[in-house]
mmCIF file of C-alpha atoms in Angstrom:
data_model
loop_
_atom_site.group_PDB
_atom_site.id
_atom_site.type_symbol
_atom_site.label_atom_id
_atom_site.label_comp_id
_atom_site.label_asym_id
_atom_site.label_seq_id
_atom_site.Cartn_x
_atom_site.Cartn_y
_atom_site.Cartn_z
ATOM 1 C CA MET A 1 123.467 37.629 -25.299
ATOM 2 C CA ALA A 2 121.741 40.084 -23.003
ATOM 3 C CA ALA A 3 118.418 38.440 -23.728
ATOM 4 C CA SER A 4 119.441 35.256 -21.926
ATOM 5 C CA SER A 5 120.600 36.958 -18.732
ATOM 6 C CA SER A 6 118.001 37.631 -16.082
ATOM 7 C CA THR A 7 117.713 40.801 -14.068
ATOM 8 C CA PRO A 8 117.092 40.819 -10.304
ATOM 9 C CA ILE A 9 113.477 41.756 -11.041
ATOM 10 C CA ASP A 10 113.116 38.658 -13.222
ATOM 11 C CA LYS A 11 114.524 36.491 -10.445
ATOM 12 C CA GLU A 12 112.132 37.985 -7.899
ATOM 13 C CA THR A 13 109.210 37.573 -10.247
ATOM 14 C CA SER A 14 110.030 33.967 -11.071
ATOM 15 C CA SER A 15 110.648 33.027 -7.434
ATOM 16 C CA SER A 16 107.423 34.708 -6.314
ATOM 17 C CA THR A 17 105.581 32.890 -9.099
ATOM 18 C CA ILE A 18 106.975 29.590 -7.853
ATOM 19 C CA MET A 19 106.057 30.523 -4.274
ATOM 20 C CA ASN A 20 102.500 31.376 -5.360
ATOM 21 C CA LYS A 21 102.171 28.120 -7.265
ATOM 22 C CA GLU A 22 103.387 26.194 -4.229
ATOM 23 C CA LYS A 23 100.698 27.756 -2.067
ATOM 24 C CA PHE A 24 97.785 27.881 -4.510
ATOM 25 C CA ARG A 25 96.353 25.887 -7.383
ATOM 26 C CA THR A 26 93.610 26.802 -9.795
ATOM 27 C CA LEU A 27 90.971 24.212 -10.555
ATOM 28 C CA ARG A 28 88.685 24.463 -13.592
ATOM 29 C CA SER A 29 85.275 22.807 -13.437
ATOM 30 C CA SER A 30 83.519 21.110 -16.345
ATOM 31 C CA ASP A 31 81.551 24.296 -17.043
ATOM 32 C CA GLY A 32 84.692 26.463 -17.143
ATOM 33 C CA LYS A 33 84.505 28.077 -13.690
ATOM 34 C CA GLU A 34 87.880 28.511 -12.034
ATOM 35 C CA PHE A 35 88.637 28.233 -8.321
ATOM 36 C CA LYS A 36 91.886 29.106 -6.578
ATOM 37 C CA ILE A 37 92.598 26.792 -3.641
ATOM 38 C CA CYS A 38 95.339 26.800 -1.029
ATOM 39 C CA LYS A 39 97.665 23.871 -0.498
ATOM 40 C CA ALA A 40 95.903 22.825 2.741
ATOM 41 C CA VAL A 41 92.637 22.386 0.848
ATOM 42 C CA ALA A 42 94.389 20.759 -2.108
ATOM 43 C CA ARG A 43 95.898 18.182 0.259
ATOM 44 C CA GLN A 44 92.342 17.144 1.229
ATOM 45 C CA LEU A 45 91.695 16.193 -2.421
ATOM 46 C CA SER A 46 93.668 13.026 -3.115
ATOM 47 C CA LEU A 47 93.448 13.640 -6.872
ATOM 48 C CA ILE A 48 95.277 16.960 -6.438
ATOM 49 C CA ALA A 49 97.486 15.780 -3.561
ATOM 50 C CA ASN A 50 98.911 13.152 -5.905
ATOM 51 C CA LEU A 51 100.048 15.973 -8.197
ATOM 52 C CA PHE A 52 101.872 17.591 -5.271
ATOM 53 C CA ASP A 53 103.576 14.282 -4.577
ATOM 54 C CA LEU A 54 104.712 14.122 -8.203
ATOM 55 C CA GLU A 55 106.107 17.658 -7.967
ATOM 56 C CA GLU A 56 108.120 16.731 -4.893
ATOM 57 C CA ASP A 57 109.570 13.666 -6.587
ATOM 58 C CA ASP A 58 112.941 14.725 -8.008
ATOM 59 C CA LYS A 59 113.043 11.712 -10.318
ATOM 60 C CA ASN A 60 109.893 12.733 -12.139
ATOM 61 C CA ILE A 61 110.425 13.897 -15.708
ATOM 62 C CA ILE A 62 107.289 16.023 -15.883
ATOM 63 C CA CYS A 63 107.534 19.540 -14.472
ATOM 64 C CA LEU A 64 104.134 20.281 -12.969
ATOM 65 C CA PHE A 65 105.123 23.854 -12.098
ATOM 66 C CA GLU A 66 104.148 24.618 -15.680
ATOM 67 C CA ILE A 67 100.547 23.536 -15.082
ATOM 68 C CA ASP A 68 98.625 26.672 -14.219
ATOM 69 C CA ILE A 69 95.101 25.267 -14.252
ATOM 70 C CA ILE A 70 94.023 21.755 -13.333
ATOM 71 C CA PRO A 71 90.944 20.725 -15.332
ATOM 72 C CA LEU A 72 88.267 18.686 -13.581
ATOM 73 C CA PRO A 73 85.950 17.483 -16.362
ATOM 74 C CA GLU A 74 83.773 15.388 -14.043
ATOM 75 C CA VAL A 75 82.784 18.174 -11.602
ATOM 76 C CA ASP A 76 80.525 21.154 -12.329
ATOM 77 C CA GLY A 77 81.228 24.616 -10.902
ATOM 78 C CA LEU A 78 78.381 24.697 -8.386
ATOM 79 C CA THR A 79 79.427 21.367 -6.871
ATOM 80 C CA LEU A 80 83.125 22.258 -6.871
ATOM 81 C CA ASP A 81 82.301 25.541 -5.137
ATOM 82 C CA LYS A 82 80.386 23.642 -2.422
ATOM 83 C CA ILE A 83 83.227 21.123 -1.933
ATOM 84 C CA ILE A 84 85.903 23.825 -1.747
ATOM 85 C CA GLY A 85 83.756 25.853 0.660
ATOM 86 C CA PHE A 86 83.339 22.864 2.944
ATOM 87 C CA LEU A 87 87.063 22.032 2.812
ATOM 88 C CA ASN A 88 87.983 25.660 3.541
ATOM 89 C CA MET A 89 85.789 25.489 6.644
ATOM 90 C CA TYR A 90 87.119 22.030 7.565
ATOM 91 C CA THR A 91 90.805 22.994 7.306
ATOM 92 C CA GLU A 92 90.520 26.168 9.387
ATOM 93 C CA GLU A 93 92.379 25.923 12.683
ATOM 94 C CA SER A 94 89.402 27.323 14.579
ATOM 95 C CA PHE A 95 87.154 24.542 13.222
ATOM 96 C CA GLN A 96 89.570 21.867 14.448
ATOM 97 C CA LYS A 97 89.323 23.269 17.991
ATOM 98 C CA PHE A 98 85.520 22.890 18.111
ATOM 99 C CA THR A 99 83.835 20.118 20.019
ATOM 100 C CA ASN A 100 82.047 17.418 18.004
ATOM 101 C CA GLU A 101 78.707 19.089 18.714
ATOM 102 C CA GLU A 102 79.987 22.454 17.450
ATOM 103 C CA LYS A 103 81.433 20.799 14.334
ATOM 104 C CA LYS A 104 78.088 19.112 13.660
ATOM 105 C CA LYS A 105 76.276 22.439 14.011
ATOM 106 C CA HIS A 106 78.658 24.121 11.537
ATOM 107 C CA CYS A 107 78.194 21.249 9.071
ATOM 108 C CA ASP A 108 74.417 21.427 9.475
ATOM 109 C CA ASP A 109 74.513 25.149 8.783
ATOM 110 C CA PHE A 110 76.779 24.646 5.773
ATOM 111 C CA PHE A 111 74.499 22.030 4.194
ATOM 112 C CA ALA A 112 71.215 23.635 5.292
ATOM 113 C CA ASN A 113 70.006 24.499 1.785
ATOM 114 C CA CYS A 114 71.038 21.231 0.116
ATOM 115 C CA LYS A 115 68.456 18.880 -1.318
ATOM 116 C CA ILE A 116 68.793 15.107 -1.743
ATOM 117 C CA HIS A 117 69.968 15.490 -5.343
ATOM 118 C CA ASP A 118 72.721 17.852 -4.150
ATOM 119 C CA PHE A 119 74.054 15.182 -1.791
ATOM 120 C CA PHE A 120 74.177 12.608 -4.600
ATOM 121 C CA THR A 121 76.087 15.102 -6.751
ATOM 122 C CA LEU A 122 78.417 16.002 -3.867
ATOM 123 C CA ALA A 123 79.090 12.340 -3.102
ATOM 124 C CA SER A 124 79.881 11.574 -6.733
ATOM 125 C CA ALA A 125 82.192 14.579 -7.121
ATOM 126 C CA ALA A 126 83.868 13.976 -3.749
ATOM 127 C CA ASN A 127 84.520 10.384 -4.756
ATOM 128 C CA TYR A 128 86.102 11.538 -8.036
ATOM 129 C CA LEU A 129 88.260 14.140 -6.267
ATOM 130 C CA GLY A 130 89.128 11.898 -3.345
ATOM 131 C CA ALA A 131 87.658 14.360 -0.829
ATOM 132 C CA GLN A 132 87.018 11.800 1.889
ATOM 133 C CA VAL A 133 85.537 14.158 4.496
ATOM 134 C CA VAL A 134 83.022 15.531 1.982
ATOM 135 C CA LEU A 135 82.197 12.028 0.739
ATOM 136 C CA ASP A 136 81.624 10.814 4.305
ATOM 137 C CA GLU A 137 79.429 13.799 5.143
ATOM 138 C CA ALA A 138 77.360 13.535 1.936
ATOM 139 C CA CYS A 139 76.870 9.778 2.341
ATOM 140 C CA GLN A 140 75.874 10.157 5.988
ATOM 141 C CA ARG A 141 73.300 12.791 5.073
ATOM 142 C CA LEU A 142 71.967 10.577 2.269
ATOM 143 C CA ALA A 143 71.673 7.670 4.697
ATOM 144 C CA ASP A 144 69.860 9.894 7.204
ATOM 145 C CA ALA A 145 67.515 11.099 4.475
ATOM 146 C CA MET A 146 66.674 7.543 3.420
ATOM 147 C CA LYS A 147 66.216 6.475 7.015
ATOM 148 C CA ASN A 148 63.851 9.385 7.655
ATOM 149 C CA LYS A 149 62.286 9.154 4.172
ATOM 150 C CA TRP A 150 63.259 12.786 3.697
ATOM 151 C CA PHE A 151 63.093 12.637 -0.101
#
């Protein structure tokens, strides 16, 4: 029965795998692109945060540690990349220490190359993912564009 016993290396490997899965998740967009995100960013996405809550619930029958990749069929890779990039910036400790004016400048720089269609796509994807800060930012920029007849 040597096959059923685990060696110290196996224990280290399995515990490090669990540690890595606790810190990171991989998201797959509708076009097959994969993105590795940290737990802080994942917590900003209510769709993914709900999965963390299920994992922490001892009474749950489903073991989500076995899920390596979370498919997101409603979000394309380009949009998911933009959302994750914004959330990475937003969750950084240094960003939280900025004044409101500095935060606005960073957001303006981040969205500088976006067109009106991009904001509609971002708003739709952020709504699906439950990324409230991205949804708020995209909607505000859409409202500003309509107000200024930017489109």
